[in-house]
Tab-separated table of N, CA and C in Angstrom:
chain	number	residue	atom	x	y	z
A	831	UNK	N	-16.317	5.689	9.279
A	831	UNK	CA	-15.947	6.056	10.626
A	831	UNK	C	-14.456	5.810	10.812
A	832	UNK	N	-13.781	7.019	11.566
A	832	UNK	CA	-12.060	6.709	11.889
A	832	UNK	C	-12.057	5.987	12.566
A	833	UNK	N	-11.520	5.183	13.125
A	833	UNK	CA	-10.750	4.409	14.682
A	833	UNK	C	-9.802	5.086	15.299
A	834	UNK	N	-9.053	5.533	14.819
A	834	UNK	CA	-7.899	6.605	15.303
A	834	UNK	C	-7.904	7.875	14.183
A	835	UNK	N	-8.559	9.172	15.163
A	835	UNK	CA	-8.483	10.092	14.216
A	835	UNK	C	-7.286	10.831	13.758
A	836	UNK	N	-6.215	10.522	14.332
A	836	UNK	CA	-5.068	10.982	13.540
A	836	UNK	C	-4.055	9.821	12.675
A	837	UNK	N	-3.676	9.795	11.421
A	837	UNK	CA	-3.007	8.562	10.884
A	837	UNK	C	-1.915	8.726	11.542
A	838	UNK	N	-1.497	7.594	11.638
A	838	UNK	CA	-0.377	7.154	12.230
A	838	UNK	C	1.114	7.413	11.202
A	839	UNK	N	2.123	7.942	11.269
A	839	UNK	CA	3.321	8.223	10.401
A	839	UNK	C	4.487	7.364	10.915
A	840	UNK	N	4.408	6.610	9.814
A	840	UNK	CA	5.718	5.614	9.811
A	840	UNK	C	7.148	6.444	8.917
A	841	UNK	N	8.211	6.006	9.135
A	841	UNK	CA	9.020	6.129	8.549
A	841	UNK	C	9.313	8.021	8.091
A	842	UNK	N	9.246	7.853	6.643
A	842	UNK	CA	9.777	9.585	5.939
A	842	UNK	C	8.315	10.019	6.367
A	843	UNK	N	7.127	9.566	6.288
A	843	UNK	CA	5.571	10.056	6.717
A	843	UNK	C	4.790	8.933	5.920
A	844	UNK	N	4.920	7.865	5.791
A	844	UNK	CA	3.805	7.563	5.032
A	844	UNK	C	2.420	7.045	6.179
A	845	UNK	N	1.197	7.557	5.982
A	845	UNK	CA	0.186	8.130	7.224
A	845	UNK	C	-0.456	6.364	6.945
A	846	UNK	N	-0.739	5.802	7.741
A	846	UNK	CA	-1.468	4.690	8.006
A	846	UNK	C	-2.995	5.295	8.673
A	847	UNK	N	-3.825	4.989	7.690
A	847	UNK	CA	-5.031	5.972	8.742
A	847	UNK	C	-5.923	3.815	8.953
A	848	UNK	N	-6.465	4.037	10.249
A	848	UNK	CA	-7.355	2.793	10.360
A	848	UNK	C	-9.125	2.929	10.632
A	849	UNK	N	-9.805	2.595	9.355
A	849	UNK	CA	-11.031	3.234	9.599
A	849	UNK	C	-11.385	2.075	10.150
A	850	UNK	N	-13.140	2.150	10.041
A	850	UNK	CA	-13.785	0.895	10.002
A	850	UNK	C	-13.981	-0.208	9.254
A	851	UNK	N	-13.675	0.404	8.009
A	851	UNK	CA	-14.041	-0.948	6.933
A	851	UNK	C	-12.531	-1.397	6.565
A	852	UNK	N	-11.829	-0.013	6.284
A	852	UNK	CA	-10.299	-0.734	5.864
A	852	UNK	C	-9.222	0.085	6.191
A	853	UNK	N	-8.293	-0.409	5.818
A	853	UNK	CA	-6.787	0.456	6.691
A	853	UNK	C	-5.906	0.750	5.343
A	854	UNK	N	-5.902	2.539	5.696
A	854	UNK	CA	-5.259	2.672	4.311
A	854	UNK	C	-3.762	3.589	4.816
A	855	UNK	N	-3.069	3.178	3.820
A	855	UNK	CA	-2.016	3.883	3.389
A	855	UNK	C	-1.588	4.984	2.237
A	856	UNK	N	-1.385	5.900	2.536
A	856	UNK	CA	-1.197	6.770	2.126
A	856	UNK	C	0.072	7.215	1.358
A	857	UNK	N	0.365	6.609	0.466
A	857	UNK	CA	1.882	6.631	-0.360
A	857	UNK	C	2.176	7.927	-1.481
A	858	UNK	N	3.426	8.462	-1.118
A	858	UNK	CA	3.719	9.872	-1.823
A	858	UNK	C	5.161	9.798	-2.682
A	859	UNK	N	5.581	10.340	-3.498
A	859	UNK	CA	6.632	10.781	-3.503
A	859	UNK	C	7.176	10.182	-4.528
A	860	UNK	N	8.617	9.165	-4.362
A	860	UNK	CA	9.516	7.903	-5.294
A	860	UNK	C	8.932	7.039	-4.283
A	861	UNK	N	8.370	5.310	-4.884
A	861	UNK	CA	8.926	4.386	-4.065
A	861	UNK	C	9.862	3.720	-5.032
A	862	UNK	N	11.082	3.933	-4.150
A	862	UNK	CA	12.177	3.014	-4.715
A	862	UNK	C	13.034	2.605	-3.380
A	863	UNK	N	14.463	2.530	-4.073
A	863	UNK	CA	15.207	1.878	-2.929
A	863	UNK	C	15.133	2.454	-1.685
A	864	UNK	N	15.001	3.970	-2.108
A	864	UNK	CA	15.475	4.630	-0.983
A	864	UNK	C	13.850	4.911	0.177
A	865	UNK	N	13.422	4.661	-0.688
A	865	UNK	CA	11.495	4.880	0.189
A	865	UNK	C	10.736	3.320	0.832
A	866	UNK	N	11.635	2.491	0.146
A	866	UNK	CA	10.958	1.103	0.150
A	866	UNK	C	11.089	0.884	1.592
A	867	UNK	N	11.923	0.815	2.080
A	867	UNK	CA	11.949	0.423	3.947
A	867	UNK	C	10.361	1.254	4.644
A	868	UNK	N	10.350	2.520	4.058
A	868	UNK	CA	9.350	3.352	4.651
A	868	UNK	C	8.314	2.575	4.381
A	869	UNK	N	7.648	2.179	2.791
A	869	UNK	CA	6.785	1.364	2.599
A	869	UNK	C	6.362	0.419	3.267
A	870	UNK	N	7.455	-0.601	3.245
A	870	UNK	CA	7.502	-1.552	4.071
A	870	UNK	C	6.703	-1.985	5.853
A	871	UNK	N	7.113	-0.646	6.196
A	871	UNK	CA	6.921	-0.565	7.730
A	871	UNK	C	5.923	0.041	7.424
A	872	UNK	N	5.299	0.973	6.880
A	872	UNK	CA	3.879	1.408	6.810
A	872	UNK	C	2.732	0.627	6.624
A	873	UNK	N	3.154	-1.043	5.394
A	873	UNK	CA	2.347	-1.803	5.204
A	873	UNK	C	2.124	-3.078	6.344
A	874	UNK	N	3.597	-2.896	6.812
A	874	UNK	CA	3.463	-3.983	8.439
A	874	UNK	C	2.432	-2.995	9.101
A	875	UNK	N	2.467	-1.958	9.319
A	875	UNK	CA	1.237	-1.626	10.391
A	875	UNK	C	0.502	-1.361	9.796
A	876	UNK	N	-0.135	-1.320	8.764
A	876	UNK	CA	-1.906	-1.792	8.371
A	876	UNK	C	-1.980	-3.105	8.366
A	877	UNK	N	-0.814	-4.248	8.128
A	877	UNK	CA	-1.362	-5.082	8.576
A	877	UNK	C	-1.726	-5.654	9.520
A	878	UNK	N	-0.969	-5.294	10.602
A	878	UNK	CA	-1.231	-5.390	12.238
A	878	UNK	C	-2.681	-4.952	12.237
A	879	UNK	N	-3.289	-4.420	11.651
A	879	UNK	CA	-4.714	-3.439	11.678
A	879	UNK	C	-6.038	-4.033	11.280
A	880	UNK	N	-5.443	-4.826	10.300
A	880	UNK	CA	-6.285	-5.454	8.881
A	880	UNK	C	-6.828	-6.890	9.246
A	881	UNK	N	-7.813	-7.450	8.658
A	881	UNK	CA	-8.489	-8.420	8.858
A	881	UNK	C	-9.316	-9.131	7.782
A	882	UNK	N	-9.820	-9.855	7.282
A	882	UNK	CA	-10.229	-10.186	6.116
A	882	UNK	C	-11.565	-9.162	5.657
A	883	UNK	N	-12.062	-9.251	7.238
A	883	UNK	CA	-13.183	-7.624	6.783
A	883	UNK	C	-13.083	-6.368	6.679
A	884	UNK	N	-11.546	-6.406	7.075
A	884	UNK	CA	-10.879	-4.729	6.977
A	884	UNK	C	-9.771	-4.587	5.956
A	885	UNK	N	-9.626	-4.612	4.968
A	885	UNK	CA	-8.691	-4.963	3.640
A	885	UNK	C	-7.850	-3.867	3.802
A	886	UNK	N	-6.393	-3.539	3.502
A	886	UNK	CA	-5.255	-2.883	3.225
A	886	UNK	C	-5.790	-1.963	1.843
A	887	UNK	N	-5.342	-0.808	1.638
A	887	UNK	CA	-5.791	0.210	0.828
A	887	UNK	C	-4.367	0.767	-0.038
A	888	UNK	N	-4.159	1.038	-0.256
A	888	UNK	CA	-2.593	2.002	-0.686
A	888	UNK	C	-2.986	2.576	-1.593
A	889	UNK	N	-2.918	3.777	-0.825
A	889	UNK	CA	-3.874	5.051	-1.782
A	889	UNK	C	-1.924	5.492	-2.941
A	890	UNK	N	-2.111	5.270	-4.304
A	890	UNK	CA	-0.852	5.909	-4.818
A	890	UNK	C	-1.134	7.591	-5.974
A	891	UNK	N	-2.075	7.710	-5.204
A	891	UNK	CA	-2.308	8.791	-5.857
A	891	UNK	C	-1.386	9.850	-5.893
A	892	UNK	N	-0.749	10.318	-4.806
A	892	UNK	CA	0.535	11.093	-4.666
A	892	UNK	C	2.205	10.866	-5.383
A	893	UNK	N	1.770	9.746	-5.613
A	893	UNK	CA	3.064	8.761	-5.862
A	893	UNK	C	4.069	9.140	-7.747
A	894	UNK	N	4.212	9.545	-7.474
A	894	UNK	CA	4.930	9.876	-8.578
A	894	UNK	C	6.008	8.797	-9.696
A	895	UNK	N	6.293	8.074	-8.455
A	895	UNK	CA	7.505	6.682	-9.840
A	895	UNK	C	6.945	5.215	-8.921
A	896	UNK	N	7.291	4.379	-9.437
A	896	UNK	CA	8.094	3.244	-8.539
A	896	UNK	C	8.882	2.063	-9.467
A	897	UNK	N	9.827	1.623	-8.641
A	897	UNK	CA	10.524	0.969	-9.429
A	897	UNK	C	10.497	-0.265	-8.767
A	898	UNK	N	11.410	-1.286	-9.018
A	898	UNK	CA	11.364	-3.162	-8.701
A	898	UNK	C	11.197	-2.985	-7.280
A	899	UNK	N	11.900	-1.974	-6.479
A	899	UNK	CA	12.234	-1.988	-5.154
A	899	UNK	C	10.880	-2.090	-4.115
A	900	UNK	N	10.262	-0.604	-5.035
A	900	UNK	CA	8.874	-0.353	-4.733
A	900	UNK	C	7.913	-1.948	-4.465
A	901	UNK	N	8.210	-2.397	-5.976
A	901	UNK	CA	6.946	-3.326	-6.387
A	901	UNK	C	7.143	-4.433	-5.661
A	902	UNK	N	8.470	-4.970	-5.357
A	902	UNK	CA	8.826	-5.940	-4.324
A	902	UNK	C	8.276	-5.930	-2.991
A	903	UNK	N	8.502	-4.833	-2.447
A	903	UNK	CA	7.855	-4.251	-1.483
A	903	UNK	C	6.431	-4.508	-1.172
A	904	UNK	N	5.724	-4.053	-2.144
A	904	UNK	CA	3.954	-4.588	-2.344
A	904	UNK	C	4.106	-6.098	-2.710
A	905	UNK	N	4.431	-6.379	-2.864
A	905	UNK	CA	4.773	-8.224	-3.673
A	905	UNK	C	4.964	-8.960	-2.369
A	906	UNK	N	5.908	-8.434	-1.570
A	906	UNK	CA	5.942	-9.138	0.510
A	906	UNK	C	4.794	-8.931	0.812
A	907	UNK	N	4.103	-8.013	0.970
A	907	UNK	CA	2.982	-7.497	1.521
A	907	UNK	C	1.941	-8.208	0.821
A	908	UNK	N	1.744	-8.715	0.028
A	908	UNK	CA	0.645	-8.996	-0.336
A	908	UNK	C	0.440	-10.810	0.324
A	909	UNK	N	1.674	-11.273	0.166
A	909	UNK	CA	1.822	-13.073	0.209
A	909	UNK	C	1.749	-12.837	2.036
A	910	UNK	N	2.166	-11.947	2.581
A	910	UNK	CA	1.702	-11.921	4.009
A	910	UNK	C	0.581	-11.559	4.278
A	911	UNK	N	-0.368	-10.874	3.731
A	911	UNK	CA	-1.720	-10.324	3.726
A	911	UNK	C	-2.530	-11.527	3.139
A	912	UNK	N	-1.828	-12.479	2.458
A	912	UNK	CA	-2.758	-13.317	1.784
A	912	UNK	C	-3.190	-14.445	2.917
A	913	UNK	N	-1.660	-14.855	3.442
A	913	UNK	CA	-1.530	-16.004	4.394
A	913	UNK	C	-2.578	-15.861	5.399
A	914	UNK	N	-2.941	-14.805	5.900
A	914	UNK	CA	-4.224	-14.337	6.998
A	914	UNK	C	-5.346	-14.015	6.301
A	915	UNK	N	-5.736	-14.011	5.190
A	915	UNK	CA	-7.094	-13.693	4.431
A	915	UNK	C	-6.846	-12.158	3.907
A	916	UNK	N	-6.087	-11.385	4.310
A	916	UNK	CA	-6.455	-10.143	3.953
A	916	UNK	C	-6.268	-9.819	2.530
A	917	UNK	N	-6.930	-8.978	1.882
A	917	UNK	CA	-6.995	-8.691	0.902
A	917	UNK	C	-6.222	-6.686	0.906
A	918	UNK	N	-5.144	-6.538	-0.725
A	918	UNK	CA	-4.474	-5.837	-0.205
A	918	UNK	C	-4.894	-4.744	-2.057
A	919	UNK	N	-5.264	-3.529	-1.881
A	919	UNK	CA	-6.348	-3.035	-2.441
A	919	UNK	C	-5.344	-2.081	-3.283
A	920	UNK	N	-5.019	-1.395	-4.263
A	920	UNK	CA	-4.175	-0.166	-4.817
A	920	UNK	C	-5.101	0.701	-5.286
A	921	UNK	N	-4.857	1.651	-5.535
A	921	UNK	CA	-5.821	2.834	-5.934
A	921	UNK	C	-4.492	4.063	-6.033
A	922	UNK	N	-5.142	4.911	-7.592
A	922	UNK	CA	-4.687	6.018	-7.813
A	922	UNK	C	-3.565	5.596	-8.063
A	923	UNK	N	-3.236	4.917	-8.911
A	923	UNK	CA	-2.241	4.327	-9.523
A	923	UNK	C	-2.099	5.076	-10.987
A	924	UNK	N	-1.095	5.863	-11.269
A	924	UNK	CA	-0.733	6.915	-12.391
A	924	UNK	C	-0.040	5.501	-13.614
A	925	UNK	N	-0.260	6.697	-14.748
A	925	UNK	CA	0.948	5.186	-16.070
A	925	UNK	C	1.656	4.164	-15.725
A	926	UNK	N	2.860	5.161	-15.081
A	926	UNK	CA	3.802	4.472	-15.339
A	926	UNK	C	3.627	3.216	-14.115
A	927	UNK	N	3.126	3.624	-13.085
A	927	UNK	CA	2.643	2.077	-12.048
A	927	UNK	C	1.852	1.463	-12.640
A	928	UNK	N	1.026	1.606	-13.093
A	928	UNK	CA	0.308	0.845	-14.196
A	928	UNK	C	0.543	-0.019	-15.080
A	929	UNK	N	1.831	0.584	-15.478
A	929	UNK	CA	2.355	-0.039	-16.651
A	929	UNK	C	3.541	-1.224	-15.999
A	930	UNK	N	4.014	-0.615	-14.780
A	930	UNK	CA	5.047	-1.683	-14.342
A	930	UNK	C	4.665	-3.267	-13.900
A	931	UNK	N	3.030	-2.575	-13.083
A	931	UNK	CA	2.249	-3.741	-12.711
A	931	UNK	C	1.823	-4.685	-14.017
A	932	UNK	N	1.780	-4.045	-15.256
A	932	UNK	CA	1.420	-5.033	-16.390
A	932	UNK	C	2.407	-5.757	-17.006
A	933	UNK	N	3.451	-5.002	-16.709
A	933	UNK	CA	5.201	-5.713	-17.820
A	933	UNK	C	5.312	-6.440	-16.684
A	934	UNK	N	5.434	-6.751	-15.389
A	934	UNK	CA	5.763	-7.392	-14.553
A	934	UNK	C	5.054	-8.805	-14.416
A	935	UNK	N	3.839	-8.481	-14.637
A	935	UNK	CA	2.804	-9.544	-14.570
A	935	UNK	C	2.230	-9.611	-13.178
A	936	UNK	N	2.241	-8.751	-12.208
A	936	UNK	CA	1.795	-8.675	-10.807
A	936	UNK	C	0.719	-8.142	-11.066
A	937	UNK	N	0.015	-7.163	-12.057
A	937	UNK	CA	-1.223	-6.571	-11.934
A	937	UNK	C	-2.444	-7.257	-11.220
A	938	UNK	N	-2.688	-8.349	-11.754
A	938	UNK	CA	-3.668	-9.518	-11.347
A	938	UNK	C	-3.631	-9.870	-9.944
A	939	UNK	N	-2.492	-10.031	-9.296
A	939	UNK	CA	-2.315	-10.034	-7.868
A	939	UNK	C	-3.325	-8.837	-6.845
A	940	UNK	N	-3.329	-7.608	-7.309
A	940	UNK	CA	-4.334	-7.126	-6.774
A	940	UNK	C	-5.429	-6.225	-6.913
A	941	UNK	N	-6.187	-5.861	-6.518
A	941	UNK	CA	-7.968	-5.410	-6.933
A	941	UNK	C	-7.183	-3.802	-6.833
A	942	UNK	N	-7.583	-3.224	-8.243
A	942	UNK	CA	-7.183	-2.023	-8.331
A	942	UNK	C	-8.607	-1.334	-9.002
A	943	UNK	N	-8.427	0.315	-8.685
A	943	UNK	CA	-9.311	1.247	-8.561
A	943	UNK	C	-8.730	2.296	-9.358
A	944	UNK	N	-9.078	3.165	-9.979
A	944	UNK	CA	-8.861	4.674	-10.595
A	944	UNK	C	-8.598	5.491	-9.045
């Protein structure tokens, strides 16, 4: 079930949709330096949203690169999502995020999905 049937667009567009079970984000494009602020503010308002029974989502299926800027970005978000219980979810995560989350050693930090 939606809560708000239209997602909400932060920043360049990244859509914050808030269902019932969890609040997802919708990430496209580069996240790097130049996208990371957008990130940023997209993941402050799912967390405004989120609750330990409503977990953060970040759909990266669209997502084409990310670099330190990006991953930093999810790396704030997560130690603030943690401090309140929330749990902060990735999905559709292509190679090369894949691979950054493993050379980095952040993979483990969060519950990832195909």
């Amino acid at each position: 079930m939606i809560i708000n049937r239209e997602p909400h667009r932060i920043g360049a567009g990244f859509p914050v949709a808030i269902l019932e079970d969890t609040v997802t984000v919708r990430a496209h494009g580069e996240m790097d330096l130049v996208t990371a602020e957008d990130l940023k503010h997209a993941l402050a308002e799912a967390l405004r949203h989120a609750s330990p029974a409503r977990p953060v989502l970040v759909d990266f299926s669209q997502v084409t690169f990310c670099d330190s800027a990006g991953l930093n970005t999810l790396i704030t978000a997560r130690i603030t999502a943690e401090t309140h219980g929330i749990r902060i979810s990735l999905t559709g995560l292509n190679h090369q995020i894949r691979r950054l989350l493993e050379v980095t050693g952040t993979l483990p930090l969060f519950t990832t999905s195909a």
